[in-house]
mmCIF file of C-alpha atoms in Angstrom:
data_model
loop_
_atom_site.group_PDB
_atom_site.id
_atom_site.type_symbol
_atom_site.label_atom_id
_atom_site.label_comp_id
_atom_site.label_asym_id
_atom_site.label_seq_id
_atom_site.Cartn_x
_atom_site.Cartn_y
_atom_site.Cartn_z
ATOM 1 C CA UNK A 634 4.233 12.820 -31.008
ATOM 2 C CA UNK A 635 5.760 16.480 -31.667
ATOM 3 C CA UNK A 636 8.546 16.230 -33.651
ATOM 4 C CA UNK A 637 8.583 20.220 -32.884
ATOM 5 C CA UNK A 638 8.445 19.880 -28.653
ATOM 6 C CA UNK A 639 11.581 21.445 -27.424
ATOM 7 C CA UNK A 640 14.657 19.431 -26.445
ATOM 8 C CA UNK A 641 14.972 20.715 -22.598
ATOM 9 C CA UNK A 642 18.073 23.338 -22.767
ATOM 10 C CA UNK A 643 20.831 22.777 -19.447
ATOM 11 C CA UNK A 644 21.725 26.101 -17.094
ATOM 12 C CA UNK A 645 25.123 27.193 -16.999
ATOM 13 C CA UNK A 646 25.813 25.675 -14.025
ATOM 14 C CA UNK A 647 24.492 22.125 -14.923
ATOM 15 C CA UNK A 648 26.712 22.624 -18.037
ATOM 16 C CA UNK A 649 29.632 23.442 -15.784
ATOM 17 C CA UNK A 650 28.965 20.362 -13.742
ATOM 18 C CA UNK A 651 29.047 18.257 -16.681
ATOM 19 C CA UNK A 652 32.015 19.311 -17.970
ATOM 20 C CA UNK A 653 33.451 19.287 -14.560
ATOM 21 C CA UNK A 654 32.182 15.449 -14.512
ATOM 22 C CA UNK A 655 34.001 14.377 -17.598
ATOM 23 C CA UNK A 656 36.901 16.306 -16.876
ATOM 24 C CA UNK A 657 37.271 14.402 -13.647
ATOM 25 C CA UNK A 658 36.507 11.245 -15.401
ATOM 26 C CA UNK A 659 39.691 11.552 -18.118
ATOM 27 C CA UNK A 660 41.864 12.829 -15.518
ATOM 28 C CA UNK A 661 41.166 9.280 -12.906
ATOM 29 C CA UNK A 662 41.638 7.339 -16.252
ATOM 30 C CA UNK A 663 45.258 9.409 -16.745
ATOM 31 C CA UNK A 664 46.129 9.159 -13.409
ATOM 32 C CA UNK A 665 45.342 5.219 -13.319
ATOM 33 C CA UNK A 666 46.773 5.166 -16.726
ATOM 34 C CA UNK A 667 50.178 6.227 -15.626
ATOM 35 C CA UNK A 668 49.997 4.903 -12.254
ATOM 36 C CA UNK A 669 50.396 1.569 -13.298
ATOM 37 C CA UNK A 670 53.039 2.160 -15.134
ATOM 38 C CA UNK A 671 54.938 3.902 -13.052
ATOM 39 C CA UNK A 672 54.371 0.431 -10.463
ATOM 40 C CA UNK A 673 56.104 -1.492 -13.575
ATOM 41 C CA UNK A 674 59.509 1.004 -12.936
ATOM 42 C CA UNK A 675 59.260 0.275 -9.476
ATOM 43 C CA UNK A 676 58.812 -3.131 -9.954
ATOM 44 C CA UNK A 677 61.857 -3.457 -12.429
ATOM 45 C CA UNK A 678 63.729 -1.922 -10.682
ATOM 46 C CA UNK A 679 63.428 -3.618 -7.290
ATOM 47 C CA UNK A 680 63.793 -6.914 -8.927
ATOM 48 C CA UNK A 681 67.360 -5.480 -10.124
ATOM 49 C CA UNK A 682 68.190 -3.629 -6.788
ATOM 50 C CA UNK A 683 67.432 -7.337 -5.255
ATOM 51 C CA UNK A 684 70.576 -8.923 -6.977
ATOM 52 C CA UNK A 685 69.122 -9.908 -10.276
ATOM 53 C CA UNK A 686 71.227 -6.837 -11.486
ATOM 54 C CA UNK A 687 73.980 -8.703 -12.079
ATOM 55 C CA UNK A 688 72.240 -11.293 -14.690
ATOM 56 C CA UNK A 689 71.204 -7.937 -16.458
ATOM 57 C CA UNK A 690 73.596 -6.411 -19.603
ATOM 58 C CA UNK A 691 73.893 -2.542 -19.779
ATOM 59 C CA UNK A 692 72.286 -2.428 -22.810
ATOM 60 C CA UNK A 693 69.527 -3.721 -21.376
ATOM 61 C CA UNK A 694 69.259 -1.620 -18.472
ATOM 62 C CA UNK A 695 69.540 1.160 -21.131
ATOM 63 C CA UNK A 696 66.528 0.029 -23.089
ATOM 64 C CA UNK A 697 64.351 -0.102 -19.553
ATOM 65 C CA UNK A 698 65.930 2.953 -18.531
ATOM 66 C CA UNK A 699 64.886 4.610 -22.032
ATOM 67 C CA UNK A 700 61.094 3.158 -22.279
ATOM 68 C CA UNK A 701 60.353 4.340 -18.352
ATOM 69 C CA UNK A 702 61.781 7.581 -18.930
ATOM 70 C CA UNK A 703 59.397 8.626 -21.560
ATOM 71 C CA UNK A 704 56.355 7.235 -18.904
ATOM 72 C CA UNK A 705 57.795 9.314 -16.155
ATOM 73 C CA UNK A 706 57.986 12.367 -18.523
ATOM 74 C CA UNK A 707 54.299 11.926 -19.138
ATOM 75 C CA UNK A 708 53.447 11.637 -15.533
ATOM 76 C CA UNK A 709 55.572 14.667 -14.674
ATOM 77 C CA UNK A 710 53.341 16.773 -17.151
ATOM 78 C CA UNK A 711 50.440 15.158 -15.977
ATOM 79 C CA UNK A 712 50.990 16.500 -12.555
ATOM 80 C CA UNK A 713 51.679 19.968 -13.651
ATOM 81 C CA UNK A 714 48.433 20.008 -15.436
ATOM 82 C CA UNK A 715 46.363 18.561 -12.403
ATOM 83 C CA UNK A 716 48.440 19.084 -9.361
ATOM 84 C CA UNK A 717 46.268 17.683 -6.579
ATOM 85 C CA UNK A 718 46.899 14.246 -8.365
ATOM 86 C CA UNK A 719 47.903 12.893 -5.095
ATOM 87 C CA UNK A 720 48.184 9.302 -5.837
ATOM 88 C CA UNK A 721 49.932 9.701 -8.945
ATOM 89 C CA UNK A 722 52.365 12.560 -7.577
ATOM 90 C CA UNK A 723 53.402 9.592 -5.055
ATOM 91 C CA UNK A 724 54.121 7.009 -8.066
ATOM 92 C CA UNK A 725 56.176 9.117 -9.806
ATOM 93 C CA UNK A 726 58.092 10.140 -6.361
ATOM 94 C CA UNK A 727 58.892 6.570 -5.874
ATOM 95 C CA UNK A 728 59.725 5.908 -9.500
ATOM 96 C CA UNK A 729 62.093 8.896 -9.617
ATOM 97 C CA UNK A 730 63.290 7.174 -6.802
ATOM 98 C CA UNK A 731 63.537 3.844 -8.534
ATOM 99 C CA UNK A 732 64.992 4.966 -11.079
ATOM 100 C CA UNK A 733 68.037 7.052 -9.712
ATOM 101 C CA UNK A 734 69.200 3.259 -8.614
ATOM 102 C CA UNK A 735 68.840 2.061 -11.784
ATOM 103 C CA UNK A 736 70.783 5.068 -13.656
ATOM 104 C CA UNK A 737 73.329 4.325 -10.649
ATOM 105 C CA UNK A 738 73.676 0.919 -11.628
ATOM 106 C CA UNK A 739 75.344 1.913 -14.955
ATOM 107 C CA UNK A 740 77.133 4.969 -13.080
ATOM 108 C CA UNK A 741 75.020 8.031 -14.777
ATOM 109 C CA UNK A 742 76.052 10.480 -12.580
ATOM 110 C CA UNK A 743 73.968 13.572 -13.946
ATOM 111 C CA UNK A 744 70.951 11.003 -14.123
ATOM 112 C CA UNK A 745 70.573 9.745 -10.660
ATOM 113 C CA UNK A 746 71.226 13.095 -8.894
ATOM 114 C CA UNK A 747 68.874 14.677 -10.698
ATOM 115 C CA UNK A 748 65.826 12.020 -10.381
ATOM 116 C CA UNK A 749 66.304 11.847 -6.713
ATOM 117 C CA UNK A 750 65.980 15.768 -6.683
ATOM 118 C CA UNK A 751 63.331 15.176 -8.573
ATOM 119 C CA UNK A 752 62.008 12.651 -6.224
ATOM 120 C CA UNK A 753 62.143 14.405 -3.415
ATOM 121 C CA UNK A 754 60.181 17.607 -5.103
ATOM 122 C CA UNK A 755 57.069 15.072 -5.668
ATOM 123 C CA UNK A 756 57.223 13.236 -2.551
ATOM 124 C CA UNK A 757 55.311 14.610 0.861
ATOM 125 C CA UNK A 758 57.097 15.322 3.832
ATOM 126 C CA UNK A 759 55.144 12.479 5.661
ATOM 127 C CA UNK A 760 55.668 10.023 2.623
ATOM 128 C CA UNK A 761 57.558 7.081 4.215
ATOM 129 C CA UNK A 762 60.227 6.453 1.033
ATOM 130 C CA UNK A 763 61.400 10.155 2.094
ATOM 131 C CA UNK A 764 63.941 9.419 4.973
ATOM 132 C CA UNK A 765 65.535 6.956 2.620
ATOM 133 C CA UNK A 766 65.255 8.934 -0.444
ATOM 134 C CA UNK A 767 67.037 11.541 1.237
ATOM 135 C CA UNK A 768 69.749 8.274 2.794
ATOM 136 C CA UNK A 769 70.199 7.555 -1.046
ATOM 137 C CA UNK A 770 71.113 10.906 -2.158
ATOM 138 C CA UNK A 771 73.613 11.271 0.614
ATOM 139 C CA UNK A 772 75.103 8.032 -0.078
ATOM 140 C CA UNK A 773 75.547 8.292 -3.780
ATOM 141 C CA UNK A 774 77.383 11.947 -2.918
ATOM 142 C CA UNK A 775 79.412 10.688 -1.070
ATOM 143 C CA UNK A 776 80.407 7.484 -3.149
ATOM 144 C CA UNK A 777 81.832 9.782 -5.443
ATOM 145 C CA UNK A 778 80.601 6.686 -7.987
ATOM 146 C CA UNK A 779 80.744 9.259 -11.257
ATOM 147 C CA UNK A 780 84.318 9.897 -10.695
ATOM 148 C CA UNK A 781 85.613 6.480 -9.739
ATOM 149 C CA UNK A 782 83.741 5.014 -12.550
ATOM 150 C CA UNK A 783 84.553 6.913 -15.205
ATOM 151 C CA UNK A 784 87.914 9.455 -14.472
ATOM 152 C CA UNK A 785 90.205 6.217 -13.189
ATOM 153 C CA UNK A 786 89.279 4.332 -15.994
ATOM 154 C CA UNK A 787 90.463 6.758 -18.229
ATOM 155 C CA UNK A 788 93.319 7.475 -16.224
ATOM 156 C CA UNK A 789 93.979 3.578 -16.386
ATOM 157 C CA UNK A 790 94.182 3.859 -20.165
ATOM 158 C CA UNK A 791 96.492 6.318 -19.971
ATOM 159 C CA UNK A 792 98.670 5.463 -17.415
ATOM 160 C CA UNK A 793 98.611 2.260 -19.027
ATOM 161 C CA UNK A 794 99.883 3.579 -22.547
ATOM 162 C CA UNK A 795 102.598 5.348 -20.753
ATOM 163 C CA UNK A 796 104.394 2.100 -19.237
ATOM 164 C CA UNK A 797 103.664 0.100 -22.466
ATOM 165 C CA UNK A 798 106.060 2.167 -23.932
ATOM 166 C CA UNK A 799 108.504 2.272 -21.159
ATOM 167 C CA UNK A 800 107.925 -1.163 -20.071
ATOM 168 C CA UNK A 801 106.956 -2.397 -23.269
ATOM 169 C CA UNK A 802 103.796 -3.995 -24.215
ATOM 170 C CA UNK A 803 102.982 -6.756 -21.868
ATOM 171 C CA UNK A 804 104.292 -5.331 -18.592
ATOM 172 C CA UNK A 805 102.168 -2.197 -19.436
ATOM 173 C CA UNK A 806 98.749 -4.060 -20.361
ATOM 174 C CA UNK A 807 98.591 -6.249 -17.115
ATOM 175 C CA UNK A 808 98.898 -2.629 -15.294
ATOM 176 C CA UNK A 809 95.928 -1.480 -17.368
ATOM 177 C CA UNK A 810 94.092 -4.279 -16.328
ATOM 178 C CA UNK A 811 95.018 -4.460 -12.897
ATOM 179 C CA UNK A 812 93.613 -0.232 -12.642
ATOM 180 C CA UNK A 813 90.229 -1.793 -14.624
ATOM 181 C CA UNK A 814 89.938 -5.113 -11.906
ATOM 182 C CA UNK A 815 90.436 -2.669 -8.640
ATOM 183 C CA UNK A 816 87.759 -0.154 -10.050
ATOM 184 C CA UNK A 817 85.339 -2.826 -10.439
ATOM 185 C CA UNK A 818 85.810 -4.064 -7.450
ATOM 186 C CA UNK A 819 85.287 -1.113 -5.527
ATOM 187 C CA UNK A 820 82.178 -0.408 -7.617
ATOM 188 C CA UNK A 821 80.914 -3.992 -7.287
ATOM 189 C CA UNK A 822 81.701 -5.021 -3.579
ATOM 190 C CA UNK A 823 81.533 -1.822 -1.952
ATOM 191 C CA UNK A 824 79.593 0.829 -3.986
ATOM 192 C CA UNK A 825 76.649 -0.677 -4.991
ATOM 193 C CA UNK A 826 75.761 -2.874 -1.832
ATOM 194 C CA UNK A 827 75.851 0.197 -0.235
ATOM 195 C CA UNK A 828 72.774 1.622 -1.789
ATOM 196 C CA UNK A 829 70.956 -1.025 -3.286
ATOM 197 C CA UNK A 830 71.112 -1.916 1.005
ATOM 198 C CA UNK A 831 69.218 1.333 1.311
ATOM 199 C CA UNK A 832 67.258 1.109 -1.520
ATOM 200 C CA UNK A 833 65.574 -1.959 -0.456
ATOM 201 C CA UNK A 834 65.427 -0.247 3.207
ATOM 202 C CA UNK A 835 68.092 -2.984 4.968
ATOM 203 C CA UNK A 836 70.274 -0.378 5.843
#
């Protein structure tokens, strides 16, 4: 055998296909990669949107909300790198999606109107969570959830402080509490029905 025969040397262009080969390789395995993770936030989140919410603390919605948004940041720069990731442009549409329910749920109002913005940049005109994407976004303007959640609240505590000094303690606590019971209420019975209903594509 010659140890000396030459190794046989690749064009340019068979060099360009083979990087082109790998290249397409990594980015399936990113795209499957992230995929399926962005299925998990859908996932989640359904199972809250589907009345399980209510067995969930805040903190733990926090946590999920925390550990998806890094995923979703991934796949965001993933499709700005390869932008005719079609499949994986879809997932993170419906995540975004997903997700502006579950930053709803715990009434952050920057958070959800951003994602679905952010939703509706990724996902197609023909996509079929569109229409209610668009549904959601109206709805949660027009809930005015942000305000109600967090503005009466406060308003409570102060309005509340007021009258326990001209009422005196008692008198001025149950009115504190009474502010506190009517804002859940609305939140609870009327608010979140509302778009958890269209979320889940009942209404």
């Amino acid at each position: 055998m010659n140890n000396n025969e030459e190794q046989p040397v690749l064009t340019d262009s068979e060099e360009d296909r083979s990087e082109e080969e790998a290249l397409s390789k990594r980015k399936q395995k990113e795209e499957k990669s992230l995929s399926e993770q962005l299925d998990e936030i859908i996932q989640k989140t359904e199972e809250l949107a589907a009345g399980r919410f209510r067995k969930v603390k805040s903190e733990d919605v926090m946590v999920i909300y925390a550990r998806f948004h890094k995923i979703i940041t991934a796949a965001e720069e993933t499709c700005g790198k390869h932008p005719e990731m079609k499949e994986l442009r879809d997932s993170l549409g419906e995540a975004l999606v997903s997700m502006s329910v579950l930053a709803y749920s715990f009434s952050d109002l920057h958070g959800y109107r951003g994602m679905i913005d952010e939703a509706l940049k990724f996902l197609p005109e023909t996509h079929s969570l569109r229409p209610r994407a668009l549904r959601l976004k109206e709805a949660m303007n027009r809930k005015g959830v942000g305000f109600l959640s967090w503005m009466l609240p406060c308003a409570g505590l102060l309005v509340g402080f007021y009258f326990m000094g001209v009422w005196g303690f008692m008198k001025g606590a149950t009115l504190t509490v009474a502010i506190f019971a009517v804002n859940w209420a609305f939140i609870r019975f009327l608010v979140r029905p509302d778009i958890y209903g269209i979320y889940l594509g009942k209404k």
